[in-house]
JSON list of C-alpha atoms in Angstrom, two decimals:
[
{"chain": "A", "resi": 1, "resn": "UNK", "atom": "CA", "xyz": [-18.97, -11.50, -3.15]},
{"chain": "A", "resi": 2, "resn": "UNK", "atom": "CA", "xyz": [-15.77, -11.32, -5.16]},
{"chain": "A", "resi": 3, "resn": "UNK", "atom": "CA", "xyz": [-12.52, -10.54, -3.37]},
{"chain": "A", "resi": 4, "resn": "UNK", "atom": "CA", "xyz": [-9.37, -9.11, -4.91]},
{"chain": "A", "resi": 5, "resn": "UNK", "atom": "CA", "xyz": [-6.16, -10.47, -3.41]},
{"chain": "A", "resi": 6, "resn": "UNK", "atom": "CA", "xyz": [-2.96, -8.45, -3.32]},
{"chain": "A", "resi": 7, "resn": "UNK", "atom": "CA", "xyz": [0.15, -7.99, -1.17]},
{"chain": "A", "resi": 8, "resn": "UNK", "atom": "CA", "xyz": [1.80, -5.09, 0.61]},
{"chain": "A", "resi": 9, "resn": "UNK", "atom": "CA", "xyz": [5.41, -5.73, 1.67]},
{"chain": "A", "resi": 10, "resn": "UNK", "atom": "CA", "xyz": [4.72, -9.45, 1.31]},
{"chain": "A", "resi": 11, "resn": "UNK", "atom": "CA", "xyz": [1.64, -9.40, 3.55]},
{"chain": "A", "resi": 12, "resn": "UNK", "atom": "CA", "xyz": [-1.54, -10.81, 1.98]},
{"chain": "A", "resi": 13, "resn": "UNK", "atom": "CA", "xyz": [-4.53, -8.49, 1.74]},
{"chain": "A", "resi": 14, "resn": "UNK", "atom": "CA", "xyz": [-8.04, -8.86, 0.31]},
{"chain": "A", "resi": 15, "resn": "UNK", "atom": "CA", "xyz": [-10.63, -6.26, -0.63]},
{"chain": "A", "resi": 16, "resn": "UNK", "atom": "CA", "xyz": [-14.13, -6.25, -2.13]},
{"chain": "A", "resi": 17, "resn": "UNK", "atom": "CA", "xyz": [-13.57, -3.11, -4.26]},
{"chain": "A", "resi": 18, "resn": "UNK", "atom": "CA", "xyz": [-10.73, -2.57, -6.70]},
{"chain": "A", "resi": 19, "resn": "UNK", "atom": "CA", "xyz": [-10.37, 1.11, -5.80]},
{"chain": "A", "resi": 20, "resn": "UNK", "atom": "CA", "xyz": [-8.59, 2.27, -2.67]},
{"chain": "A", "resi": 21, "resn": "UNK", "atom": "CA", "xyz": [-6.65, 5.38, -1.77]},
{"chain": "A", "resi": 22, "resn": "UNK", "atom": "CA", "xyz": [-2.96, 5.07, -1.08]},
{"chain": "A", "resi": 23, "resn": "UNK", "atom": "CA", "xyz": [-3.58, 5.93, 2.59]},
{"chain": "A", "resi": 24, "resn": "UNK", "atom": "CA", "xyz": [-6.20, 3.15, 2.85]},
{"chain": "A", "resi": 25, "resn": "UNK", "atom": "CA", "xyz": [-3.75, 0.59, 1.45]},
{"chain": "A", "resi": 26, "resn": "UNK", "atom": "CA", "xyz": [-1.06, 1.65, 3.93]},
{"chain": "A", "resi": 27, "resn": "UNK", "atom": "CA", "xyz": [-3.46, 1.71, 6.90]},
{"chain": "A", "resi": 28, "resn": "UNK", "atom": "CA", "xyz": [-4.94, -1.70, 6.04]},
{"chain": "A", "resi": 29, "resn": "UNK", "atom": "CA", "xyz": [-1.49, -3.28, 5.75]},
{"chain": "A", "resi": 30, "resn": "UNK", "atom": "CA", "xyz": [-0.20, -1.56, 8.90]},
{"chain": "A", "resi": 31, "resn": "UNK", "atom": "CA", "xyz": [2.26, -3.01, 11.37]},
{"chain": "A", "resi": 32, "resn": "UNK", "atom": "CA", "xyz": [2.30, -6.58, 9.95]},
{"chain": "A", "resi": 33, "resn": "UNK", "atom": "CA", "xyz": [3.71, -5.04, 6.73]},
{"chain": "A", "resi": 34, "resn": "UNK", "atom": "CA", "xyz": [6.23, -2.94, 8.72]},
{"chain": "A", "resi": 35, "resn": "UNK", "atom": "CA", "xyz": [4.33, 0.30, 8.10]},
{"chain": "A", "resi": 36, "resn": "UNK", "atom": "CA", "xyz": [4.25, 2.96, 10.78]},
{"chain": "A", "resi": 37, "resn": "UNK", "atom": "CA", "xyz": [0.66, 4.21, 10.50]},
{"chain": "A", "resi": 38, "resn": "UNK", "atom": "CA", "xyz": [1.56, 7.29, 12.56]},
{"chain": "A", "resi": 39, "resn": "UNK", "atom": "CA", "xyz": [3.95, 8.46, 9.81]},
{"chain": "A", "resi": 40, "resn": "UNK", "atom": "CA", "xyz": [2.15, 7.62, 6.55]},
{"chain": "A", "resi": 41, "resn": "UNK", "atom": "CA", "xyz": [3.18, 10.86, 4.83]},
{"chain": "A", "resi": 42, "resn": "UNK", "atom": "CA", "xyz": [6.77, 9.54, 4.77]},
{"chain": "A", "resi": 43, "resn": "UNK", "atom": "CA", "xyz": [5.92, 6.61, 2.50]},
{"chain": "A", "resi": 44, "resn": "UNK", "atom": "CA", "xyz": [5.50, 6.07, -1.17]},
{"chain": "A", "resi": 45, "resn": "UNK", "atom": "CA", "xyz": [3.89, 3.03, -2.72]},
{"chain": "A", "resi": 46, "resn": "UNK", "atom": "CA", "xyz": [5.16, 1.08, -5.70]},
{"chain": "A", "resi": 47, "resn": "UNK", "atom": "CA", "xyz": [3.23, -1.56, -7.60]},
{"chain": "A", "resi": 48, "resn": "UNK", "atom": "CA", "xyz": [5.96, -4.04, -8.59]},
{"chain": "A", "resi": 49, "resn": "UNK", "atom": "CA", "xyz": [3.65, -5.69, -11.14]},
{"chain": "A", "resi": 50, "resn": "UNK", "atom": "CA", "xyz": [2.92, -2.51, -13.13]},
{"chain": "A", "resi": 51, "resn": "UNK", "atom": "CA", "xyz": [5.87, -0.35, -12.05]},
{"chain": "A", "resi": 52, "resn": "UNK", "atom": "CA", "xyz": [3.53, 2.49, -11.10]},
{"chain": "A", "resi": 53, "resn": "UNK", "atom": "CA", "xyz": [4.47, 4.63, -8.08]},
{"chain": "A", "resi": 54, "resn": "UNK", "atom": "CA", "xyz": [2.18, 6.61, -5.80]},
{"chain": "A", "resi": 55, "resn": "UNK", "atom": "CA", "xyz": [3.30, 9.41, -3.49]},
{"chain": "A", "resi": 56, "resn": "UNK", "atom": "CA", "xyz": [-0.01, 11.20, -2.82]},
{"chain": "A", "resi": 57, "resn": "UNK", "atom": "CA", "xyz": [-1.88, 9.72, 0.14]},
{"chain": "A", "resi": 58, "resn": "UNK", "atom": "CA", "xyz": [-5.21, 10.71, -1.42]},
{"chain": "A", "resi": 59, "resn": "UNK", "atom": "CA", "xyz": [-4.38, 9.17, -4.82]},
{"chain": "A", "resi": 60, "resn": "UNK", "atom": "CA", "xyz": [-6.81, 6.53, -6.00]},
{"chain": "A", "resi": 61, "resn": "UNK", "atom": "CA", "xyz": [-5.11, 3.20, -6.63]},
{"chain": "A", "resi": 62, "resn": "UNK", "atom": "CA", "xyz": [-6.74, 0.64, -8.90]},
{"chain": "A", "resi": 63, "resn": "UNK", "atom": "CA", "xyz": [-5.93, -2.76, -7.36]},
{"chain": "A", "resi": 64, "resn": "UNK", "atom": "CA", "xyz": [-5.95, -5.85, -9.56]},
{"chain": "A", "resi": 65, "resn": "UNK", "atom": "CA", "xyz": [-5.87, -9.51, -8.56]},
{"chain": "A", "resi": 66, "resn": "UNK", "atom": "CA", "xyz": [-2.30, -10.51, -7.72]},
{"chain": "A", "resi": 67, "resn": "UNK", "atom": "CA", "xyz": [-0.87, -6.99, -7.45]},
{"chain": "A", "resi": 68, "resn": "UNK", "atom": "CA", "xyz": [2.21, -6.71, -5.24]},
{"chain": "A", "resi": 69, "resn": "UNK", "atom": "CA", "xyz": [2.97, -3.38, -3.59]},
{"chain": "A", "resi": 70, "resn": "UNK", "atom": "CA", "xyz": [6.06, -2.22, -1.76]},
{"chain": "A", "resi": 71, "resn": "UNK", "atom": "CA", "xyz": [5.60, 0.56, 0.77]},
{"chain": "A", "resi": 72, "resn": "UNK", "atom": "CA", "xyz": [8.88, 2.43, 1.00]},
{"chain": "A", "resi": 73, "resn": "UNK", "atom": "CA", "xyz": [9.68, 4.76, 3.89]},
{"chain": "A", "resi": 74, "resn": "UNK", "atom": "CA", "xyz": [11.29, 7.85, 2.43]},
{"chain": "A", "resi": 75, "resn": "UNK", "atom": "CA", "xyz": [11.49, 9.96, 5.60]},
{"chain": "A", "resi": 76, "resn": "UNK", "atom": "CA", "xyz": [14.27, 10.26, 8.11]},
{"chain": "A", "resi": 77, "resn": "UNK", "atom": "CA", "xyz": [15.35, 7.05, 9.77]},
{"chain": "A", "resi": 78, "resn": "UNK", "atom": "CA", "xyz": [15.20, 7.31, 13.56]},
{"chain": "A", "resi": 79, "resn": "UNK", "atom": "CA", "xyz": [18.51, 6.92, 15.35]},
{"chain": "A", "resi": 80, "resn": "UNK", "atom": "CA", "xyz": [18.56, 5.20, 18.74]}
]
């Protein structure tokens, strides 16, 4: 079985299929990648290798070996 290796916010990930939705990428990366899975609609995803951005949670993302994604929180920042 071939695995595709990629990163989200510097955290290593591996998948067997090269197609995931944006929400699946965020959920899989989760807390170790500093992603609040309870607030996924406040994120967008950028592939720093290709420069492509995703802002639709249901968007299909083609993941290639060595891709590096940054999940950026674009919602309000909580104030303590």
